[in-house]
CSV table of C-alpha atoms in Angstrom, one decimal:
chain,number,residue,atom,x,y,z
A,1,MET,CA,-22.7,62.1,-61.2
A,2,ILE,CA,-22.3,62.4,-64.9
A,3,ASN,CA,-23.9,65.2,-67.0
A,4,LYS,CA,-23.3,66.8,-70.3
A,5,GLU,CA,-20.8,69.3,-68.8
A,6,SER,CA,-18.6,66.6,-67.3
A,7,LEU,CA,-18.6,65.0,-70.7
A,8,THR,CA,-17.5,68.1,-72.6
A,9,HIS,CA,-14.6,68.9,-70.1
A,10,HIS,CA,-12.5,66.0,-71.1
A,11,ILE,CA,-8.7,66.0,-71.0
A,12,SER,CA,-8.3,64.8,-74.6
A,13,GLN,CA,-10.3,66.8,-77.1
A,14,GLN,CA,-10.1,64.0,-79.5
A,15,PHE,CA,-11.3,61.4,-77.0
A,16,ASN,CA,-14.1,63.8,-76.1
A,17,ALA,CA,-15.1,64.1,-79.7
A,18,GLU,CA,-15.2,60.3,-80.1
A,19,LEU,CA,-17.5,59.9,-77.1
A,20,GLU,CA,-19.8,62.6,-78.3
A,21,GLU,CA,-19.8,61.1,-81.8
A,22,VAL,CA,-20.7,57.5,-80.7
A,23,ARG,CA,-23.4,59.0,-78.4
A,24,SER,CA,-24.9,61.0,-81.3
A,25,HIS,CA,-24.8,57.8,-83.5
A,26,LEU,CA,-26.8,56.0,-80.8
A,27,LEU,CA,-29.4,58.8,-80.7
A,28,ALA,CA,-29.6,58.8,-84.5
A,29,MET,CA,-30.2,55.1,-84.5
A,30,GLY,CA,-32.8,55.6,-81.8
A,31,GLY,CA,-34.6,58.2,-84.0
A,32,LEU,CA,-34.8,55.8,-86.9
A,33,VAL,CA,-36.0,53.0,-84.6
A,34,GLU,CA,-38.7,55.2,-83.2
A,35,LYS,CA,-39.9,56.0,-86.7
A,36,GLN,CA,-39.9,52.3,-87.5
A,37,VAL,CA,-42.3,51.6,-84.6
A,38,ASN,CA,-44.6,54.4,-85.8
A,39,ASP,CA,-44.5,53.3,-89.4
A,40,ALA,CA,-45.2,49.6,-88.5
A,41,VAL,CA,-48.2,50.5,-86.4
A,42,THR,CA,-49.5,52.9,-89.1
A,43,ALA,CA,-49.0,50.2,-91.8
A,44,LEU,CA,-51.0,47.7,-89.7
A,45,ILE,CA,-53.8,50.0,-88.9
A,46,GLU,CA,-54.2,51.6,-92.3
A,47,ALA,CA,-53.6,48.3,-94.1
A,48,ASP,CA,-50.7,49.9,-96.0
A,49,SER,CA,-48.6,47.1,-97.3
A,50,GLY,CA,-46.3,49.5,-99.1
A,51,LEU,CA,-45.4,51.2,-95.8
A,52,ALA,CA,-45.0,47.8,-94.2
A,53,GLN,CA,-42.6,46.7,-96.9
A,54,GLN,CA,-40.6,49.9,-96.4
A,55,VAL,CA,-40.3,49.1,-92.6
A,56,ARG,CA,-38.8,45.7,-93.5
A,57,GLU,CA,-36.3,47.3,-95.9
A,58,VAL,CA,-35.2,50.0,-93.4
A,59,ASP,CA,-34.4,47.3,-90.9
A,60,GLU,CA,-31.2,46.5,-92.7
A,61,GLN,CA,-30.0,50.1,-92.1
A,62,ILE,CA,-30.7,49.7,-88.4
A,63,ASN,CA,-28.6,46.5,-88.4
A,64,GLN,CA,-25.8,48.3,-90.1
A,65,MET,CA,-26.0,51.1,-87.5
A,66,GLU,CA,-25.8,48.6,-84.7
A,67,ARG,CA,-22.6,47.1,-86.3
A,68,ASN,CA,-21.1,50.5,-86.7
A,69,ILE,CA,-21.8,51.7,-83.2
A,70,ASP,CA,-20.4,48.4,-81.8
A,71,GLU,CA,-17.2,48.9,-83.8
A,72,GLU,CA,-16.9,52.4,-82.5
A,73,CYS,CA,-17.3,51.2,-78.9
A,74,VAL,CA,-14.7,48.5,-79.3
A,75,ARG,CA,-12.3,50.9,-80.9
A,76,ILE,CA,-12.7,53.4,-78.0
A,77,LEU,CA,-12.3,50.6,-75.4
A,78,ALA,CA,-9.1,49.3,-77.1
A,79,ARG,CA,-7.5,52.7,-77.8
A,80,ARG,CA,-8.7,55.0,-75.1
A,81,GLN,CA,-9.2,52.6,-72.2
A,82,PRO,CA,-11.9,54.6,-70.7
A,83,ALA,CA,-12.6,54.6,-66.9
A,84,ALA,CA,-15.4,55.6,-64.6
A,85,SER,CA,-18.2,57.5,-66.2
A,86,ASP,CA,-16.6,57.3,-69.7
A,87,LEU,CA,-16.5,53.5,-69.3
A,88,ARG,CA,-20.1,53.5,-68.1
A,89,LEU,CA,-21.1,55.6,-71.2
A,90,ILE,CA,-19.5,53.1,-73.6
A,91,ILE,CA,-21.1,50.1,-71.7
A,92,SER,CA,-24.5,51.8,-71.7
A,93,ILE,CA,-24.3,52.6,-75.4
A,94,SER,CA,-23.1,49.1,-76.4
A,95,LYS,CA,-26.0,47.6,-74.5
A,96,SER,CA,-28.6,50.1,-75.6
A,97,VAL,CA,-27.9,49.3,-79.3
A,98,ILE,CA,-28.9,45.7,-78.6
A,99,ASP,CA,-32.3,46.9,-77.3
A,100,LEU,CA,-32.7,49.4,-80.2
A,101,GLU,CA,-31.9,46.7,-82.7
A,102,ARG,CA,-34.5,44.4,-81.2
A,103,ILE,CA,-37.1,47.2,-81.2
A,104,GLY,CA,-36.3,47.4,-84.9
A,105,ASP,CA,-36.8,43.6,-85.2
A,106,GLU,CA,-40.2,43.8,-83.4
A,107,SER,CA,-41.2,46.6,-85.7
A,108,THR,CA,-40.4,44.4,-88.7
A,109,LYS,CA,-42.5,41.6,-87.1
A,110,ILE,CA,-45.4,44.1,-86.8
A,111,ALA,CA,-44.9,45.0,-90.5
A,112,ARG,CA,-45.0,41.4,-91.4
A,113,ARG,CA,-48.4,41.0,-89.6
A,114,ALA,CA,-49.6,44.1,-91.5
A,115,ILE,CA,-48.8,42.5,-94.8
A,116,GLN,CA,-50.5,39.3,-93.7
A,117,LEU,CA,-53.6,41.2,-92.7
A,118,CYS,CA,-53.6,43.0,-96.1
A,119,GLU,CA,-53.7,39.6,-97.7
A,120,GLU,CA,-56.2,37.8,-95.4
A,121,GLY,CA,-58.5,40.7,-94.8
A,122,GLU,CA,-58.7,42.9,-91.7
A,123,SER,CA,-59.2,41.6,-88.2
A,124,PRO,CA,-62.7,42.3,-86.8
A,125,ARG,CA,-61.1,43.6,-83.5
A,126,GLY,CA,-57.9,45.0,-81.9
A,127,TYR,CA,-57.0,48.1,-84.0
A,128,VAL,CA,-57.9,50.5,-81.2
A,129,GLU,CA,-55.7,48.6,-78.8
A,130,VAL,CA,-52.8,48.5,-81.4
A,131,ARG,CA,-53.0,52.3,-81.9
A,132,HIS,CA,-53.3,53.0,-78.2
A,133,ILE,CA,-50.5,50.8,-77.0
A,134,GLY,CA,-48.5,51.6,-80.1
A,135,ASP,CA,-48.6,55.4,-79.2
A,136,GLN,CA,-47.6,54.7,-75.7
A,137,VAL,CA,-44.6,52.5,-76.4
A,138,ARG,CA,-43.4,54.9,-79.1
A,139,ASN,CA,-43.4,57.6,-76.4
A,140,MET,CA,-41.5,55.3,-74.1
A,141,VAL,CA,-38.8,54.8,-76.7
A,142,ARG,CA,-38.6,58.5,-77.4
A,143,ASP,CA,-38.5,59.3,-73.7
A,144,ALA,CA,-35.8,56.7,-73.0
A,145,LEU,CA,-33.7,58.2,-75.8
A,146,ASP,CA,-34.3,61.8,-74.5
A,147,ALA,CA,-33.2,60.6,-71.1
A,148,PHE,CA,-30.1,59.2,-72.7
A,149,ALA,CA,-29.5,62.5,-74.5
A,150,ARG,CA,-30.0,64.6,-71.4
A,151,PHE,CA,-28.5,62.2,-68.8
A,152,ASP,CA,-31.9,62.5,-67.1
A,153,ALA,CA,-32.4,59.7,-64.6
A,154,ASP,CA,-35.8,60.9,-63.5
A,155,LEU,CA,-37.2,60.7,-67.0
A,156,ALA,CA,-35.6,57.3,-67.3
A,157,LEU,CA,-37.3,56.2,-64.1
A,158,SER,CA,-40.7,57.3,-65.4
A,159,VAL,CA,-40.2,55.2,-68.5
A,160,ALA,CA,-39.4,52.2,-66.4
A,161,GLN,CA,-42.5,52.8,-64.3
A,162,TYR,CA,-44.7,53.2,-67.3
A,163,ASP,CA,-43.8,49.7,-68.5
A,164,LYS,CA,-46.2,48.4,-65.9
A,165,THR,CA,-49.1,50.3,-67.5
A,166,ILE,CA,-48.3,48.7,-70.9
A,167,ASP,CA,-48.1,45.2,-69.4
A,168,ARG,CA,-51.5,45.7,-67.8
A,169,GLU,CA,-53.2,47.1,-70.9
A,170,TYR,CA,-51.6,44.4,-73.0
A,171,LYS,CA,-53.1,41.7,-70.8
A,172,THR,CA,-56.5,43.4,-70.9
A,173,ALA,CA,-56.5,43.6,-74.7
A,174,LEU,CA,-55.4,40.0,-74.9
A,175,ARG,CA,-58.3,38.8,-72.7
A,176,GLU,CA,-60.8,40.6,-74.8
A,177,LEU,CA,-59.4,39.3,-78.1
A,178,VAL,CA,-59.4,35.7,-76.8
A,179,THR,CA,-63.0,36.1,-75.9
A,180,TYR,CA,-63.8,37.5,-79.3
A,181,MET,CA,-62.0,34.5,-81.0
A,182,MET,CA,-64.2,32.1,-79.1
A,183,GLU,CA,-67.3,33.8,-80.3
A,184,ASP,CA,-66.1,34.0,-83.9
A,185,PRO,CA,-63.7,31.1,-84.6
A,186,ARG,CA,-63.4,32.0,-88.3
A,187,SER,CA,-61.6,35.2,-87.3
A,188,ILE,CA,-58.9,33.3,-85.3
A,189,SER,CA,-56.1,33.7,-87.8
A,190,ARG,CA,-56.7,37.4,-88.3
A,191,VAL,CA,-57.2,38.2,-84.7
A,192,LEU,CA,-54.0,36.3,-83.9
A,193,SER,CA,-52.1,38.6,-86.3
A,194,VAL,CA,-53.2,41.5,-84.2
A,195,ILE,CA,-52.3,39.6,-81.0
A,196,TRP,CA,-48.8,39.0,-82.3
A,197,ALA,CA,-48.5,42.7,-83.1
A,198,LEU,CA,-49.6,43.6,-79.6
A,199,ARG,CA,-47.1,41.2,-78.2
A,200,SER,CA,-44.4,42.9,-80.2
A,201,LEU,CA,-45.5,46.3,-78.9
A,202,GLU,CA,-45.3,44.9,-75.3
A,203,ARG,CA,-41.8,43.7,-76.0
A,204,ILE,CA,-40.9,47.1,-77.4
A,205,GLY,CA,-42.0,48.6,-74.0
A,206,ASP,CA,-39.7,46.1,-72.3
A,207,HIS,CA,-36.7,47.2,-74.4
A,208,ALA,CA,-37.5,50.9,-73.7
A,209,ARG,CA,-37.4,50.0,-70.1
A,210,ASN,CA,-34.1,48.3,-70.5
A,211,ILE,CA,-32.6,51.4,-72.1
A,212,SER,CA,-34.0,53.6,-69.3
A,213,GLU,CA,-32.3,51.3,-66.8
A,214,LEU,CA,-29.0,51.7,-68.7
A,215,VAL,CA,-29.5,55.5,-68.5
A,216,ILE,CA,-29.9,55.2,-64.7
A,217,TYR,CA,-26.7,53.1,-64.6
A,218,LEU,CA,-24.9,55.7,-66.7
A,219,VAL,CA,-26.0,58.6,-64.6
A,220,ARG,CA,-26.1,57.1,-61.1
A,221,GLY,CA,-23.6,54.3,-61.4
A,222,THR,CA,-26.1,51.8,-60.0
A,223,ASP,CA,-27.3,48.6,-61.8
A,224,VAL,CA,-31.0,48.9,-61.2
A,225,ARG,CA,-32.1,45.9,-63.3
A,226,HIS,CA,-34.4,43.4,-61.6
A,227,MET,CA,-34.6,45.7,-58.7
A,228,GLY,CA,-38.3,46.4,-58.5
A,229,LEU,CA,-39.7,49.9,-59.1
A,230,LYS,CA,-39.7,51.0,-55.4
A,231,ARG,CA,-36.0,50.4,-54.9
A,232,MET,CA,-35.2,51.8,-58.3
A,233,LYS,CA,-37.1,55.0,-57.4
A,234,ALA,CA,-35.1,55.2,-54.2
A,235,GLU,CA,-31.8,54.8,-56.1
A,236,VAL,CA,-32.7,57.5,-58.6
A,237,GLN,CA,-34.1,60.0,-56.1
A,238,GLY,CA,-31.4,59.3,-53.5
A,239,THR,CA,-33.8,58.4,-50.7
A,240,SER,CA,-33.5,55.3,-48.5
A,241,ASP,CA,-35.7,52.3,-49.1
A,242,ASP,CA,-37.9,53.2,-46.2
A,243,GLU,CA,-38.6,56.7,-47.4
A,244,ALA,CA,-39.4,55.3,-50.9
A,245,GLU,CA,-41.7,52.9,-49.3
A,246,SER,CA,-43.7,55.5,-47.5
A,247,ALA,CA,-43.7,57.8,-50.5
A,248,ASN,CA,-45.1,55.1,-52.8
A,249,VAL,CA,-48.8,55.9,-53.1
A,250,PRO,CA,-50.6,52.9,-54.5
A,251,GLY,CA,-51.0,53.3,-58.3
A,252,GLN,CA,-48.6,56.1,-58.5
A,253,ALA,CA,-46.2,54.0,-60.6
A,254,ASP,CA,-48.8,54.1,-63.3
A,255,ASP,CA,-49.1,57.9,-63.5
A,256,LYS,CA,-47.1,59.7,-66.0
B,1,MET,CA,-7.2,33.1,-83.8
B,2,ILE,CA,-8.0,32.6,-80.1
B,3,ASN,CA,-7.9,29.3,-78.4
B,4,LYS,CA,-7.6,28.0,-74.9
B,5,GLU,CA,-3.8,27.9,-75.1
B,6,SER,CA,-3.4,31.5,-76.1
B,7,LEU,CA,-5.6,32.4,-73.1
B,8,THR,CA,-3.4,30.4,-70.6
B,9,HIS,CA,-0.2,32.0,-71.9
B,10,HIS,CA,-1.0,35.5,-70.6
B,11,ILE,CA,1.7,37.9,-69.4
B,12,SER,CA,0.0,38.6,-66.1
B,13,GLN,CA,-0.9,35.5,-64.2
B,14,GLN,CA,-3.5,37.5,-62.2
B,15,PHE,CA,-5.1,38.9,-65.3
B,16,ASN,CA,-5.2,35.5,-66.8
B,17,ALA,CA,-6.9,34.1,-63.7
B,18,GLU,CA,-9.5,36.9,-63.8
B,19,LEU,CA,-10.3,36.1,-67.5
B,20,GLU,CA,-10.6,32.4,-66.8
B,21,GLU,CA,-12.8,33.1,-63.8
B,22,VAL,CA,-15.3,35.3,-65.5
B,23,ARG,CA,-15.5,32.8,-68.4
B,24,SER,CA,-16.2,30.0,-65.9
B,25,HIS,CA,-18.9,32.1,-64.3
B,26,LEU,CA,-20.6,32.6,-67.7
B,27,LEU,CA,-20.5,28.8,-68.3
B,28,ALA,CA,-21.9,28.1,-64.8
B,29,MET,CA,-24.7,30.6,-65.5
B,30,GLY,CA,-25.2,28.9,-68.9
B,31,GLY,CA,-25.5,25.5,-67.2
B,32,LEU,CA,-28.2,26.7,-64.8
B,33,VAL,CA,-30.1,28.4,-67.7
B,34,GLU,CA,-30.0,25.2,-69.7
B,35,LYS,CA,-31.5,23.4,-66.7
B,36,GLN,CA,-34.2,26.0,-66.4
B,37,VAL,CA,-35.2,25.4,-70.1
B,38,ASN,CA,-35.4,21.7,-69.4
B,39,ASP,CA,-37.4,22.1,-66.1
B,40,ALA,CA,-39.8,24.6,-67.6
B,41,VAL,CA,-40.6,22.2,-70.5
B,42,THR,CA,-40.9,19.3,-68.2
B,43,ALA,CA,-43.2,21.3,-65.9
B,44,LEU,CA,-45.5,22.1,-68.8
B,45,ILE,CA,-45.6,18.6,-70.2
B,46,GLU,CA,-46.1,16.8,-66.9
B,47,ALA,CA,-48.4,19.5,-65.5
B,48,ASP,CA,-46.0,19.8,-62.5
B,49,SER,CA,-46.8,23.1,-60.9
B,50,GLY,CA,-44.3,22.6,-58.2
B,51,LEU,CA,-41.5,22.3,-60.7
B,52,ALA,CA,-42.9,25.4,-62.5
B,53,GLN,CA,-42.8,27.3,-59.3
B,54,GLN,CA,-39.2,26.3,-58.7
B,55,VAL,CA,-38.2,27.6,-62.2
B,56,ARG,CA,-39.7,30.9,-61.3
B,57,GLU,CA,-37.8,31.1,-58.0
B,58,VAL,CA,-34.4,30.1,-59.6
B,59,ASP,CA,-34.8,33.0,-62.0
B,60,GLU,CA,-33.7,35.4,-59.3
B,61,GLN,CA,-30.4,33.5,-59.1
B,62,ILE,CA,-29.9,33.9,-62.8
B,63,ASN,CA,-30.5,37.6,-62.6
B,64,GLN,CA,-27.9,37.8,-59.8
B,65,MET,CA,-25.4,35.9,-61.8
B,66,GLU,CA,-25.9,38.4,-64.7
B,67,ARG,CA,-25.3,41.3,-62.4
B,68,ASN,CA,-22.1,39.6,-60.9
B,69,ILE,CA,-20.7,38.8,-64.3
B,70,ASP,CA,-21.4,42.3,-65.6
B,71,GLU,CA,-19.5,43.7,-62.6
B,72,GLU,CA,-16.6,41.4,-63.2
B,73,CYS,CA,-16.5,42.5,-66.9
B,74,VAL,CA,-16.6,46.2,-65.9
B,75,ARG,CA,-13.8,45.7,-63.3
B,76,ILE,CA,-11.6,44.0,-65.9
B,77,LEU,CA,-12.2,46.7,-68.5
B,78,ALA,CA,-11.4,49.4,-66.0
B,79,ARG,CA,-8.3,47.9,-64.4
B,80,ARG,CA,-6.8,45.7,-67.0
B,81,GLN,CA,-7.7,47.6,-70.2
B,82,PRO,CA,-7.7,44.5,-72.3
B,83,ALA,CA,-6.9,44.6,-76.0
B,84,ALA,CA,-7.4,42.3,-79.0
B,85,SER,CA,-8.6,38.8,-78.2
B,86,ASP,CA,-8.9,39.6,-74.4
B,87,LEU,CA,-11.2,42.5,-75.2
B,88,ARG,CA,-13.2,40.4,-77.6
B,89,LEU,CA,-13.6,37.8,-74.8
B,90,ILE,CA,-14.9,40.4,-72.3
B,91,ILE,CA,-17.3,41.8,-75.0
B,92,SER,CA,-18.5,38.4,-75.9
B,93,ILE,CA,-19.1,37.5,-72.3
B,94,SER,CA,-20.9,40.8,-71.5
B,95,LYS,CA,-23.2,40.3,-74.4
B,96,SER,CA,-23.8,36.6,-73.9
B,97,VAL,CA,-25.0,37.1,-70.4
B,98,ILE,CA,-27.8,39.3,-71.8
B,99,ASP,CA,-28.9,36.4,-74.0
B,100,LEU,CA,-28.6,33.9,-71.1
B,101,GLU,CA,-30.7,36.1,-68.9
B,102,ARG,CA,-33.4,36.3,-71.5
B,103,ILE,CA,-33.4,32.6,-72.0
B,104,GLY,CA,-34.0,32.5,-68.3
B,105,ASP,CA,-36.9,34.9,-68.7
B,106,GLU,CA,-38.4,32.8,-71.5
B,107,SER,CA,-38.1,29.7,-69.3
B,108,THR,CA,-40.0,31.6,-66.6
B,109,LYS,CA,-42.7,32.5,-69.1
B,110,ILE,CA,-43.0,28.8,-70.0
B,111,ALA,CA,-43.3,28.0,-66.3
B,112,ARG,CA,-46.0,30.5,-65.9
B,113,ARG,CA,-47.9,28.9,-68.8
B,114,ALA,CA,-47.4,25.5,-67.1
B,115,ILE,CA,-49.1,26.8,-63.9
B,116,GLN,CA,-51.9,28.3,-66.0
B,117,LEU,CA,-52.5,24.9,-67.7
B,118,CYS,CA,-52.5,23.2,-64.3
B,119,GLU,CA,-55.3,25.5,-63.3
B,120,GLU,CA,-57.3,25.5,-66.6
B,121,GLY,CA,-56.9,21.9,-67.5
B,122,GLU,CA,-54.5,20.5,-70.1
B,123,SER,CA,-54.5,21.6,-73.7
B,124,PRO,CA,-55.9,19.0,-76.2
B,125,ARG,CA,-52.9,19.5,-78.5
B,126,GLY,CA,-49.4,20.7,-78.7
B,127,TYR,CA,-47.4,18.7,-76.1
B,128,VAL,CA,-45.5,16.6,-78.7
B,129,GLU,CA,-44.4,19.8,-80.4
B,130,VAL,CA,-43.3,21.4,-77.0
B,131,ARG,CA,-41.2,18.3,-76.1
B,132,HIS,CA,-39.7,18.1,-79.6
B,133,ILE,CA,-38.8,21.8,-80.1
B,134,GLY,CA,-37.9,22.0,-76.4
B,135,ASP,CA,-35.3,19.3,-76.7
B,136,GLN,CA,-33.8,20.9,-79.7
B,137,VAL,CA,-33.5,24.4,-78.3
B,138,ARG,CA,-32.0,23.0,-75.1
B,139,ASN,CA,-29.4,21.3,-77.3
B,140,MET,CA,-28.8,24.5,-79.1
B,141,VAL,CA,-28.2,26.3,-75.8
B,142,ARG,CA,-25.8,23.5,-74.6
B,143,ASP,CA,-23.9,23.5,-77.9
B,144,ALA,CA,-23.6,27.3,-77.9
B,145,LEU,CA,-22.1,27.1,-74.4
B,146,ASP,CA,-19.8,24.2,-75.4
B,147,ALA,CA,-18.7,26.2,-78.4
B,148,PHE,CA,-17.9,29.1,-76.0
B,149,ALA,CA,-16.0,26.7,-73.6
B,150,ARG,CA,-13.9,25.3,-76.4
B,151,PHE,CA,-13.6,28.3,-78.7
B,152,ASP,CA,-15.2,26.2,-81.4
B,153,ALA,CA,-16.4,28.3,-84.3
B,154,ASP,CA,-17.6,25.3,-86.3
B,155,LEU,CA,-19.9,24.1,-83.5
B,156,ALA,CA,-21.1,27.7,-83.1
B,157,LEU,CA,-21.9,27.8,-86.8
B,158,SER,CA,-23.9,24.6,-86.6
B,159,VAL,CA,-26.0,26.2,-83.8
B,160,ALA,CA,-26.7,29.3,-85.9
B,161,GLN,CA,-27.6,27.0,-88.9
B,162,TYR,CA,-29.9,24.9,-86.7
B,163,ASP,CA,-32.0,28.0,-85.8
B,164,LYS,CA,-33.6,27.8,-89.3
B,165,THR,CA,-34.9,24.3,-88.4
B,166,ILE,CA,-36.5,25.6,-85.2
B,167,ASP,CA,-38.2,28.5,-87.0
B,168,ARG,CA,-39.7,26.1,-89.6
B,169,GLU,CA,-40.9,23.6,-87.1
B,170,TYR,CA,-42.4,26.4,-84.9
B,171,LYS,CA,-44.3,27.7,-87.9
B,172,THR,CA,-45.6,24.3,-88.8
B,173,ALA,CA,-46.7,23.7,-85.2
B,174,LEU,CA,-48.4,27.1,-85.1
B,175,ARG,CA,-50.4,26.4,-88.2
B,176,GLU,CA,-51.7,23.1,-86.9
B,177,LEU,CA,-52.7,24.6,-83.5
B,178,VAL,CA,-54.5,27.4,-85.2
B,179,THR,CA,-56.5,24.9,-87.3
B,180,TYR,CA,-57.3,23.0,-84.2
B,181,MET,CA,-58.6,26.1,-82.3
B,182,MET,CA,-60.9,26.8,-85.2
B,183,GLU,CA,-62.4,23.3,-84.9
B,184,ASP,CA,-62.7,23.5,-81.1
B,185,PRO,CA,-63.1,27.1,-80.0
B,186,ARG,CA,-63.6,26.1,-76.4
B,187,SER,CA,-60.0,25.0,-76.3
B,188,ILE,CA,-58.6,28.4,-77.5
B,189,SER,CA,-57.4,29.6,-74.1
B,190,ARG,CA,-55.5,26.4,-73.3
B,191,VAL,CA,-54.1,25.9,-76.8
B,192,LEU,CA,-52.9,29.6,-76.7
B,193,SER,CA,-50.9,28.8,-73.5
B,194,VAL,CA,-49.1,26.1,-75.5
B,195,ILE,CA,-48.6,28.5,-78.4
B,196,TRP,CA,-47.0,31.0,-76.0
B,197,ALA,CA,-44.7,28.3,-74.7
B,198,LEU,CA,-43.7,27.4,-78.2
B,199,ARG,CA,-43.1,31.0,-79.0
B,200,SER,CA,-40.8,31.2,-76.0
B,201,LEU,CA,-38.9,28.2,-77.2
B,202,GLU,CA,-38.5,29.7,-80.6
B,203,ARG,CA,-37.1,32.8,-78.9
B,204,ILE,CA,-34.7,30.7,-76.9
B,205,GLY,CA,-33.4,29.3,-80.2
B,206,ASP,CA,-32.8,32.9,-81.3
B,207,HIS,CA,-30.8,33.7,-78.2
B,208,ALA,CA,-28.7,30.5,-78.6
B,209,ARG,CA,-28.0,31.7,-82.1
B,210,ASN,CA,-27.0,35.1,-80.8
B,211,ILE,CA,-24.5,33.4,-78.4
B,212,SER,CA,-23.1,31.3,-81.1
B,213,GLU,CA,-22.6,34.4,-83.3
B,214,LEU,CA,-20.6,35.9,-80.3
B,215,VAL,CA,-18.5,32.8,-80.2
B,216,ILE,CA,-17.6,33.3,-83.9
B,217,TYR,CA,-16.8,36.9,-83.2
B,218,LEU,CA,-14.6,35.9,-80.3
B,219,VAL,CA,-12.7,33.2,-82.2
B,220,ARG,CA,-12.6,34.8,-85.7
B,221,GLY,CA,-12.8,38.5,-84.8
B,222,THR,CA,-15.6,38.9,-87.3
B,223,ASP,CA,-19.1,40.3,-86.6
B,224,VAL,CA,-21.3,37.8,-88.3
B,225,ARG,CA,-24.7,39.1,-87.1
B,226,HIS,CA,-27.3,39.7,-89.8
B,227,MET,CA,-24.9,38.2,-92.3
B,228,GLY,CA,-26.9,35.3,-93.7
B,229,LEU,CA,-25.8,31.7,-93.1
B,230,LYS,CA,-23.9,31.4,-96.4
B,231,ARG,CA,-21.6,34.3,-95.7
B,232,MET,CA,-21.3,33.2,-92.0
B,233,LYS,CA,-20.2,29.8,-93.1
B,234,ALA,CA,-17.6,31.3,-95.4
B,235,GLU,CA,-16.3,33.4,-92.6
B,236,VAL,CA,-16.0,30.5,-90.2
B,237,GLN,CA,-14.5,28.1,-92.7
B,238,GLY,CA,-12.2,30.7,-94.3
B,239,THR,CA,-13.5,30.2,-97.8
B,240,SER,CA,-14.5,33.0,-100.1
B,241,ASP,CA,-18.2,33.9,-100.7
B,242,ASP,CA,-18.1,32.2,-104.1
B,243,GLU,CA,-16.8,28.9,-102.8
B,244,ALA,CA,-19.4,29.0,-100.0
B,245,GLU,CA,-22.1,29.6,-102.5
B,246,SER,CA,-21.2,26.6,-104.7
B,247,ALA,CA,-20.8,24.4,-101.6
B,248,ASN,CA,-24.2,25.3,-100.2
B,249,VAL,CA,-26.3,22.4,-101.1
B,250,PRO,CA,-30.0,23.3,-100.6
B,251,GLY,CA,-31.4,22.2,-97.3
B,252,GLN,CA,-27.9,21.7,-95.9
B,253,ALA,CA,-28.3,24.4,-93.4
B,254,ASP,CA,-31.0,22.3,-91.7
B,255,ASP,CA,-28.8,19.3,-91.2
B,256,LYS,CA,-27.1,18.8,-88.0
C-alpha cells in the first residue's frame, strides 16, 4: 500500500522531489478548479456577469496547468522509468488532470449560462437546486483532491458513493423543471439555461468520482472503474464480496 | 516523425509486437465504439428498443476493453520503459481509450433516450437533425481512428476542424427545437429527449476531436490541445503562424 511515508523514502532524492512536485501541481490545479466551480455557481445565482466573465478567463490558466503537468509526467516517465507505486502515481496524476480540466470546462459552460441569463432575464425556477447541487459537487471535488493529497482510499470511496445522490437529485430537479416549462412555455429558454447548468454540475460530480477511483487505484492498486459501489467498497475495505453484500444496508451508499 | 515503418523497425521484436498489439486493441475498441454510435442513432430514429437495449449491453464490453488496454499500457511502461515516440504512442493510446469509453457512454445515453421515446411516443421534431449530425460524428470517430491507424496528422487535423461544423449545426438544431417546444408545450418531454441525444452527439464530436489531437501529438510530438485551429494547422503542416494566418480563408475550417 502506498502512503505519504513510502513516497518520502525514495532512493533518489531528486526523483522523490520531482514526484512530490508534480503531485503538488495537481493539487494546486485542483484548488483552482474547485474555485472555478464555486465562482461559476455564484455567478449564475447572483446574476454576476463580471464574475462569469472571470471564470471564462481563468479557464486558460487551467488549460495551461494541464499541459504543464502532462509535460512533467512525460518527463518523469522518460527519464525516471518509474515502477510500482511510483508508476501508479504518475498514471493517476496524468488521468486526474483530464478530469480536472473537464471540470474547468463545465464551470466555463455554467459561466456562459450565467451570462445568458443576465441578458435574457432570470429563470423563474431552479436556483435553489443549482445552489444545493453546486455545493455538493464542489465538496465532492474538494474531497476527491483531499483523498489524493492524503492517499485516503476511504474518503475516495465516499466521494464515489456520493455521486449516486447527485444523480438522483439532478433527476428530481430535472423533472420539476420540465413540469414548470410545460406550465409556462414562455420561460422555456431561461429554464433550459438552468437545466444546462445543472447538467454541468452533474457531470462535475462524475469527474470527481473518476478522480476518486484513480485515488483508489493509486492506493490499493486495483482498477475499480465500472465495478459497482458494492464491489468497490469491498476492494477498499479489504472485505470479500459476500461480506460487503451483507454489510450493505439499503440506502447506506447515499449517506455521507 | 513517427510512421508505421519506424514502428516495425524496433530493436526488440517482442517489444515491437507488444506495441503493435496494444495499438490493434485500441483500433478494435474504436471499431466497436463506432458501431455503438451508429446503432444508438438508428435505435432512436427507428424507435427500435431492442437495438437500444443491445447498445446498453455492449457497453460492458467496451468498459472491459478499456480496462484491458490500460493494463497493457501499464505493463509496457513498467517493463519496457519506452522513450521518445514509443512513449508517445503509449500515452496517446492510454488517453484515447478514455475518449473512446466516453463515446461509448454517450451512445448508451442516446440508447436510453431511444427507449424513453419508444415508451412516451415519438418526438414531433428533431429526427432529421439526429440522423444528420449522427452520420457526421460517426465519420469523425472513424476518421480519428483511421488517422491513428495510419499516423496521419493531416486527417487528424481535418477531424479537429470539422468539430466546429458540428458545434454550429448542433446550436442551430437546438434553437429550432426550443422554438418548437414553445409552440407545442405538450411535446416538451419528448423533444427534450431528442435534445439530449443531440447533446450526446455533440459530445461525441468533442471526443473524436480529442483523439485526433492525440494523433497529432503522437505523430508530430506537439501538444496541440487548446491551441486554436489556426495554430494547430500550422503545427501539422509545418508552416509558421504567420503563413497559417494568411492561408486561413474564412470558413475554410468548416470544409471537409
